[in-house]
CSV table of C-alpha atoms in Angstrom, one decimal:
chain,number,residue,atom,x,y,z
A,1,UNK,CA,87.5,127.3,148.2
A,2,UNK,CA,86.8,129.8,150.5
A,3,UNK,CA,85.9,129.9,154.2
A,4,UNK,CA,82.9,130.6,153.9
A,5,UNK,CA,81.7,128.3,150.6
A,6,UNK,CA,83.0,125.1,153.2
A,7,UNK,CA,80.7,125.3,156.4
A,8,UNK,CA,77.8,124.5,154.9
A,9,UNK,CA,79.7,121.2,153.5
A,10,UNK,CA,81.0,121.0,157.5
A,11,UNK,CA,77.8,121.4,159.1
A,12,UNK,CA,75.6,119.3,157.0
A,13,UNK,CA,78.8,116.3,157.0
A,14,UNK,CA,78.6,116.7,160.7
A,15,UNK,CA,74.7,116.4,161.1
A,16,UNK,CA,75.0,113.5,158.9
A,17,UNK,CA,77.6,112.0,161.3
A,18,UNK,CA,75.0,112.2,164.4
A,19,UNK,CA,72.3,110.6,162.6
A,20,UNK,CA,71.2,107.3,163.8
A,21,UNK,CA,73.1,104.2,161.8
A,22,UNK,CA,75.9,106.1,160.2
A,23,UNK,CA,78.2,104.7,162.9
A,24,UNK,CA,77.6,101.2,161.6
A,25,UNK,CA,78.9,97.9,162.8
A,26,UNK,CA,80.7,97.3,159.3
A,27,UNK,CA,82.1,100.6,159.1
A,28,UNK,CA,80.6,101.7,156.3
A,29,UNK,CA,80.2,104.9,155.2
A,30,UNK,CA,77.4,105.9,152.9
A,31,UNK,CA,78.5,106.8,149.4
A,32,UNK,CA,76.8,110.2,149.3
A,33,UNK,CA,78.7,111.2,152.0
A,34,UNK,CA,82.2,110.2,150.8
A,35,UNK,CA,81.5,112.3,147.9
A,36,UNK,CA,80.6,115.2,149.0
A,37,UNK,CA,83.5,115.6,151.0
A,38,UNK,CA,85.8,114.3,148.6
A,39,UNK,CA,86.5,117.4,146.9
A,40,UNK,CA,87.8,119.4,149.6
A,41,UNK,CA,89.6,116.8,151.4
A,42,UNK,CA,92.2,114.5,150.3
A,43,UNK,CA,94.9,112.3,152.9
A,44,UNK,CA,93.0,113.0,155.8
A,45,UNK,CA,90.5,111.0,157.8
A,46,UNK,CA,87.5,113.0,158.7
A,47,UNK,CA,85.7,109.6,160.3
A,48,UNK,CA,87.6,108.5,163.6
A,49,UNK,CA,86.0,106.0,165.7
A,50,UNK,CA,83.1,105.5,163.1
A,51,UNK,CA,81.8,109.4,164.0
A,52,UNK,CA,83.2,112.7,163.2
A,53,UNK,CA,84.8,114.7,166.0
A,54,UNK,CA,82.5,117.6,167.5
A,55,UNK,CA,85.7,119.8,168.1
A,56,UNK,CA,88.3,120.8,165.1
A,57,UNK,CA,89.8,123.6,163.5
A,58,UNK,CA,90.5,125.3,160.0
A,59,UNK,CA,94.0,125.7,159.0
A,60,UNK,CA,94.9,127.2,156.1
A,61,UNK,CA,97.7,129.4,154.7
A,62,UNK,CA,96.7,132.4,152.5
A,63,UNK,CA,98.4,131.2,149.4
A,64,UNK,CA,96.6,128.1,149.1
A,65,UNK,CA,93.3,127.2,148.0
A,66,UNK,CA,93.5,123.8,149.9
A,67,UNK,CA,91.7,123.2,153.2
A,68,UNK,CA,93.4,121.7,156.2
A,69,UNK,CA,90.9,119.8,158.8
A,70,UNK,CA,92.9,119.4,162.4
A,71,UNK,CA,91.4,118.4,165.3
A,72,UNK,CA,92.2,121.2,167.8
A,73,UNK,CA,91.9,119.9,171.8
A,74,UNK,CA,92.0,123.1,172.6
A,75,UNK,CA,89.6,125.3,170.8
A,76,UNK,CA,86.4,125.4,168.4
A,77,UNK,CA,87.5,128.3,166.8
A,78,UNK,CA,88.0,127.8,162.6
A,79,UNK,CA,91.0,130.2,162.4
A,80,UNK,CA,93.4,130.7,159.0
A,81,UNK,CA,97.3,131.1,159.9
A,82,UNK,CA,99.5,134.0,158.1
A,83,UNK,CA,102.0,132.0,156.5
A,84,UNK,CA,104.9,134.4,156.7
A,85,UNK,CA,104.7,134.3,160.8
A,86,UNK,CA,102.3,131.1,161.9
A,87,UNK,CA,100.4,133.7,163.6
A,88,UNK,CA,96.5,132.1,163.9
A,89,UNK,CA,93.2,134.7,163.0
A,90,UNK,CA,90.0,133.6,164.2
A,91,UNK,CA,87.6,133.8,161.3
A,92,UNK,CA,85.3,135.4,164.0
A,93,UNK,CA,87.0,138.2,166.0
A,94,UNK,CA,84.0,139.4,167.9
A,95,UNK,CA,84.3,136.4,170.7
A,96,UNK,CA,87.5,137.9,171.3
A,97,UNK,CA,86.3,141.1,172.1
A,98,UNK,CA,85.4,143.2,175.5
A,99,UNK,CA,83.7,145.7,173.3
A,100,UNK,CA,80.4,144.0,172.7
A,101,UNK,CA,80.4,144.0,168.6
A,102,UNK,CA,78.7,142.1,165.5
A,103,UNK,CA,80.2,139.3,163.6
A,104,UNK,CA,83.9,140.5,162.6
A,105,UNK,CA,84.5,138.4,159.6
A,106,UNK,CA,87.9,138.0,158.9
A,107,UNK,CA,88.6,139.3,154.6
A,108,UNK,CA,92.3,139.4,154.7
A,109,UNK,CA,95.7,138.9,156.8
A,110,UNK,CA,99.2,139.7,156.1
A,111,UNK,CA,102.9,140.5,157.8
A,112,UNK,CA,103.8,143.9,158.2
A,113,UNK,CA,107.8,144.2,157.2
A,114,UNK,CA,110.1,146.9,158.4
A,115,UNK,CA,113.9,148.1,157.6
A,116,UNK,CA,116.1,147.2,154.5
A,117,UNK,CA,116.6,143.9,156.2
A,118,UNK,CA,112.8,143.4,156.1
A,119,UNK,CA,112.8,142.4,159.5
A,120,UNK,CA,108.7,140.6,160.1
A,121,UNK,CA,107.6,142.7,162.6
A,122,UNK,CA,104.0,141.7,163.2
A,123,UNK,CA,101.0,140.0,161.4
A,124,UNK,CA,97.6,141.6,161.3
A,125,UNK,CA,94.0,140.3,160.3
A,126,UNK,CA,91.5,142.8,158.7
A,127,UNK,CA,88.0,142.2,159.7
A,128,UNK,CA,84.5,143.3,158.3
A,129,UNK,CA,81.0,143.6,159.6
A,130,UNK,CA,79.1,140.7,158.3
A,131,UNK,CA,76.0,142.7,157.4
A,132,UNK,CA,78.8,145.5,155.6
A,133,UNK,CA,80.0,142.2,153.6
A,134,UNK,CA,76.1,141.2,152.2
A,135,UNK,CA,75.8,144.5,151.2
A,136,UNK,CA,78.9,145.3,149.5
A,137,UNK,CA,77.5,145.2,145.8
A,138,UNK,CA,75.4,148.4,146.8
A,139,UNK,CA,78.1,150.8,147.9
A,140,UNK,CA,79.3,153.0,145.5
A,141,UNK,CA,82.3,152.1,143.2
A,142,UNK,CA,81.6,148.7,143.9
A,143,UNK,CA,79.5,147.3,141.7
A,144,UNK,CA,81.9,145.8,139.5
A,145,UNK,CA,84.2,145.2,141.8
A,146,UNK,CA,87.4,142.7,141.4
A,147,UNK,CA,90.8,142.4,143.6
A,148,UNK,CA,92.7,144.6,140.7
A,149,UNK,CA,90.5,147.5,141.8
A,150,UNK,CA,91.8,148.0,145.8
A,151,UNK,CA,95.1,147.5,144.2
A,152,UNK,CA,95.1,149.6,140.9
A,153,UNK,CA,95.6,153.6,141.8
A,154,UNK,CA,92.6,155.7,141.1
A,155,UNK,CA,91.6,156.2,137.5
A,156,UNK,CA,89.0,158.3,135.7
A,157,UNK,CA,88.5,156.3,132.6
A,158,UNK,CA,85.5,154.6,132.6
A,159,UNK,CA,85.4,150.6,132.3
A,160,UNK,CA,84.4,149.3,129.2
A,161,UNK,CA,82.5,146.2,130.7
A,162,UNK,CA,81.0,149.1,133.6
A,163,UNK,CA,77.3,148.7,132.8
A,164,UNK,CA,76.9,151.8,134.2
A,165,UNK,CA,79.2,153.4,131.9
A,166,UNK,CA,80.7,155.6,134.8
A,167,UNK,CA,84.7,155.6,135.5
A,168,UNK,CA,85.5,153.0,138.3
A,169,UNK,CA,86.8,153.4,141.3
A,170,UNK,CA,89.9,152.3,142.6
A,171,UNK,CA,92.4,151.9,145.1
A,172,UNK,CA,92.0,153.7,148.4
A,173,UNK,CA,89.1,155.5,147.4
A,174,UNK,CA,86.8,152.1,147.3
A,175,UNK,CA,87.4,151.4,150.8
A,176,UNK,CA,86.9,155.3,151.6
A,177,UNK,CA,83.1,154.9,150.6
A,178,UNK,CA,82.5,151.5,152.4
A,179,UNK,CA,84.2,153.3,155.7
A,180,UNK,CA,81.5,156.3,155.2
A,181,UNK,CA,79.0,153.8,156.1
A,182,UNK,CA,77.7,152.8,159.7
A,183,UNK,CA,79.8,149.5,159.3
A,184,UNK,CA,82.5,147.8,162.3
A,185,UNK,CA,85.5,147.0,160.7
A,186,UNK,CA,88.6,146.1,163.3
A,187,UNK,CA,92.3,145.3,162.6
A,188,UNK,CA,94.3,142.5,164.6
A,189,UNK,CA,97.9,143.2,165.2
A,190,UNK,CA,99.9,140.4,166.4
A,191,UNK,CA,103.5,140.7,167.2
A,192,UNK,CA,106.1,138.0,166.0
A,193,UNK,CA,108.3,139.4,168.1
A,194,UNK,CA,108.5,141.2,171.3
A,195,UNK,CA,107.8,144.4,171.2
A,196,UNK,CA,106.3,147.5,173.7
A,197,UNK,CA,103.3,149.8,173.3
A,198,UNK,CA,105.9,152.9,172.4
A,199,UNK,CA,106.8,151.5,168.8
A,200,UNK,CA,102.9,151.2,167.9
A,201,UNK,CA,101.6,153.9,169.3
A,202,UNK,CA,104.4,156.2,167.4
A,203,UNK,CA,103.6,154.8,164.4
A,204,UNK,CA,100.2,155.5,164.8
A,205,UNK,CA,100.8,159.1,165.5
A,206,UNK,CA,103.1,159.4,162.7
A,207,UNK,CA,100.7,158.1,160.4
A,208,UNK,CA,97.4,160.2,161.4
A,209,UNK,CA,99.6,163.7,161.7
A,210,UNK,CA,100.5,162.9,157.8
A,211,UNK,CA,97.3,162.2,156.8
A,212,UNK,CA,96.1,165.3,158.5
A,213,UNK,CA,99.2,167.1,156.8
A,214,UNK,CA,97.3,166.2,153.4
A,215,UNK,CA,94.2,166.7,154.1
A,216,UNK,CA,94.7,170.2,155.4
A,217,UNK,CA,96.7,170.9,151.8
A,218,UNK,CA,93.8,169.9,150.3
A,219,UNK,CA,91.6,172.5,152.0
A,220,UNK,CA,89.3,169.7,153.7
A,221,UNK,CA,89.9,170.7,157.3
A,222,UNK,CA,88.3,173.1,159.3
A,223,UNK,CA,90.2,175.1,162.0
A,224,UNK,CA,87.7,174.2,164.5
A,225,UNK,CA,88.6,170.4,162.4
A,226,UNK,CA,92.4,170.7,163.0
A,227,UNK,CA,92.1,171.3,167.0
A,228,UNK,CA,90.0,168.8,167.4
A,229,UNK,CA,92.3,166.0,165.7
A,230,UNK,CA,95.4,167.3,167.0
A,231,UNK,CA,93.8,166.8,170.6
A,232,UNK,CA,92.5,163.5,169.4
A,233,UNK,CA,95.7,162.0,168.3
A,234,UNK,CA,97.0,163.3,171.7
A,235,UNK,CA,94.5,161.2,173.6
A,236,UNK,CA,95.0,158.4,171.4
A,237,UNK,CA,98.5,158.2,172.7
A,238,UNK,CA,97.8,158.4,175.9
A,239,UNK,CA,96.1,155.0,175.8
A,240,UNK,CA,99.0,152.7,175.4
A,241,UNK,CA,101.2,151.7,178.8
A,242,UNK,CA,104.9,151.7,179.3
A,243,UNK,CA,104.9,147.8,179.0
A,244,UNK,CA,106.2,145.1,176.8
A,245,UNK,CA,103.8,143.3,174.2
A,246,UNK,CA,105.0,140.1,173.9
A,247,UNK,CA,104.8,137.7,170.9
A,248,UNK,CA,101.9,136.3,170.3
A,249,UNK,CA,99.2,139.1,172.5
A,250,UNK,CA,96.8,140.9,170.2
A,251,UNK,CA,96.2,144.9,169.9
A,252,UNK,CA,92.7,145.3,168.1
A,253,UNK,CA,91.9,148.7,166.7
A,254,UNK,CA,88.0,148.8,166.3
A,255,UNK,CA,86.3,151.0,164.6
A,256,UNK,CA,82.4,150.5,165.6
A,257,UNK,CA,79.2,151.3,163.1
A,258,UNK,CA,78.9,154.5,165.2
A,259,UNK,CA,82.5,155.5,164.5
A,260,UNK,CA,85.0,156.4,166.7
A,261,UNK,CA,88.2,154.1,167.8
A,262,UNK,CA,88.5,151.5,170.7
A,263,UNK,CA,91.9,149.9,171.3
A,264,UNK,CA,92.1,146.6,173.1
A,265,UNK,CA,95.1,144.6,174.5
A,266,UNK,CA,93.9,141.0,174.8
A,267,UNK,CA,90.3,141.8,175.6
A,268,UNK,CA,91.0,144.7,177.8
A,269,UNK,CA,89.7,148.3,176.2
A,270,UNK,CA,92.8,150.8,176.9
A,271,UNK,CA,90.8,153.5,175.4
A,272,UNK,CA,87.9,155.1,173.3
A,273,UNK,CA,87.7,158.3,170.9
A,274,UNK,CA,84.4,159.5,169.7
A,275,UNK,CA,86.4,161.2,166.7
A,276,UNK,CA,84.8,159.9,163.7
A,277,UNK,CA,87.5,161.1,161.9
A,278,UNK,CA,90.8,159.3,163.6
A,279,UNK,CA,89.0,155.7,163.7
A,280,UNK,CA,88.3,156.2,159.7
A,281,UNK,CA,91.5,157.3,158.7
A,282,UNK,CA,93.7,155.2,160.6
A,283,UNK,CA,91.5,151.8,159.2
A,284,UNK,CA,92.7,153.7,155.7
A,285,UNK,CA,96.5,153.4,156.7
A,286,UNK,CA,96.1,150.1,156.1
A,287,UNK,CA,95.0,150.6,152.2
A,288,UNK,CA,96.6,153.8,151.1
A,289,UNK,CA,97.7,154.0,147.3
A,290,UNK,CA,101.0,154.7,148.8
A,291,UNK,CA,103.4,153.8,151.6
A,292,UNK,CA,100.7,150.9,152.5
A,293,UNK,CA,101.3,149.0,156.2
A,294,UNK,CA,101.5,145.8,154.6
A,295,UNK,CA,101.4,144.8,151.0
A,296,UNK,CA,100.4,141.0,151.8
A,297,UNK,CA,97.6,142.9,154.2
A,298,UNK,CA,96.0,145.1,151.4
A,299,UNK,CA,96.7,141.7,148.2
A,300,UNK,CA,95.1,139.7,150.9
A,301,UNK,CA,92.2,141.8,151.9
A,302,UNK,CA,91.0,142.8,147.8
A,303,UNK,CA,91.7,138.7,147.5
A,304,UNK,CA,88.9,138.1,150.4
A,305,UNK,CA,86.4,141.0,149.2
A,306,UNK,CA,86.5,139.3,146.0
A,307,UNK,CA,85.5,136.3,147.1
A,308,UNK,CA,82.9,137.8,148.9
A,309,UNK,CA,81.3,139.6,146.1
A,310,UNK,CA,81.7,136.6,144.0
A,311,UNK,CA,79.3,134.8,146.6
């Protein structure tokens, strides 16, 4: 059960807690409401004290289907946890942001792998504009859309179940059209080790120059197109410090509905590019046919959109 099928079920079990008589002086519950949470919890007490605590927390690893309630001191947040690292993502990233943004719903998360010893380098959450996600059935390609089709490479046969009778998209290409529109979309990196702003901001470079390699083999780049990136990806570099990122800090890339790139370092903007370009094709790194980031990112991520569509 997903996320977002469960808060209604919270809310209303939580209203229904506050009412007059529910904390009675025989501890009884009423039936109705033992049922209806039933289902999506089993070993653990939701009632403490006769009344359900105002402040807890979802836990939940991304293989599971199960939901975890804890009651978290600490924070309100509802956050999942990357199994692979114990790394927490907010369901909401926007709270956590300087850049004043809509609500960052969290799709997918995954740990990003590196070296034949496939050493865990860092975890990272991909988030989606919550008005993109209502609205995801309308964008091209996607209208018969399923977790198979971000992962599948591109194909021009058409589906036999496509009611439009028109070949379906796949792989990178899907989340090329949803990137075309006006939509924020962010990724949260989150190292599980420490690490320094050199490592990330090379391998950003390195992936923007080859994507600009291939799009200028494939004729799509202007020369006035080419200056302007190359001095782009020169200014994005410019934005990360000679520091250490310890374990646990978070490095957002946003991309915002007007386009562009911010980069943030635990709610502080290190820098801003108006290149439309950069901020769409670096979010793309993340689901290229080939070479991907992470693999548990991009299986995660088509998981989450599913689920969304399915909704």
């Amino acid at each position: 059960m997903s996320f977002r099928a469960t808060r209604p079920l919270l809310s209303a079990f939580r209203n229904a807690a506050a009412r007059p008589g529910f904390a009675r002086k025989s501890g009884a519950v009423p039936l109705s409401l033992l049922v209806g949470v039933s289902s999506v919890v089993v070993g653990y007490s939701l009632v403490q004290n006769q009344i359900f605590k105002e402040r807890f927390t979802l836990h939940a690893d991304s293989d599971s289907g199960a939901l975890d309630l804890r009651d978290d001191p600490n924070s309100k947040t509802a956050f999942r946890v990357d199994p692979d690292t114990n790394i927490q993502f907010p369901l909401d990233l926007s709270p956590t942001l300087s850049t004043p943004s809509p609500i960052l719903s969290l799709v997918g998360l995954g740990v990003r792998k590196v070296s034949f010893l496939r050493v865990k380098v860092y975890s990272a959450g991909f988030y989606l504009d919550e008005l993109a996600i209502k609205d995801l059935h309308n964008i091209k390609g996607w209208h018969n859309f399923t977790a198979q089709h971000l992962l599948t490479p591109p194909t021009k046969v058409p589906s036999a179940s496509d009611p439009l009778n028109a070949p379906q998209l796949s792989g990178e290409e899907l989340m090329k059209n949803l990137f075309d529109r006006p939509v924020a979309i962010a990724v949260r990196i989150v190292p599980n080790r420490n690490t320094d702003f050199g490592h990330l901001r090379d391998a950003f470079t390195r992936a923007l120059q080859a994507r600009q390699k291939l799009a200028r083999s494939k004729g799509e780049l202007t020369e006035a197109d080419e200056q302007r990136i190359t001095q782009s990806i020169q200014t994005l570099k410019s934005f990360f410090p000679a520091q250490t990122v310890q374990k646990g800090k978070q490095v957002v890339l946003l991309r915002p509905r007007q386009g562009g790139l911010i980069v943030e370092f635990e709610g502080k903007v290190l820098g801003q590019l108006n290149d439309p370009w950069i901020g769409k094709q670096l979010m793309l790194t993340y689901f290229a046919d080939r070479e991907v980031v992470s693999e548990k990112l991009k299986e995660d991520v088509a998981k989450g959109l599913e689920g969304f569509m399915k909704n």
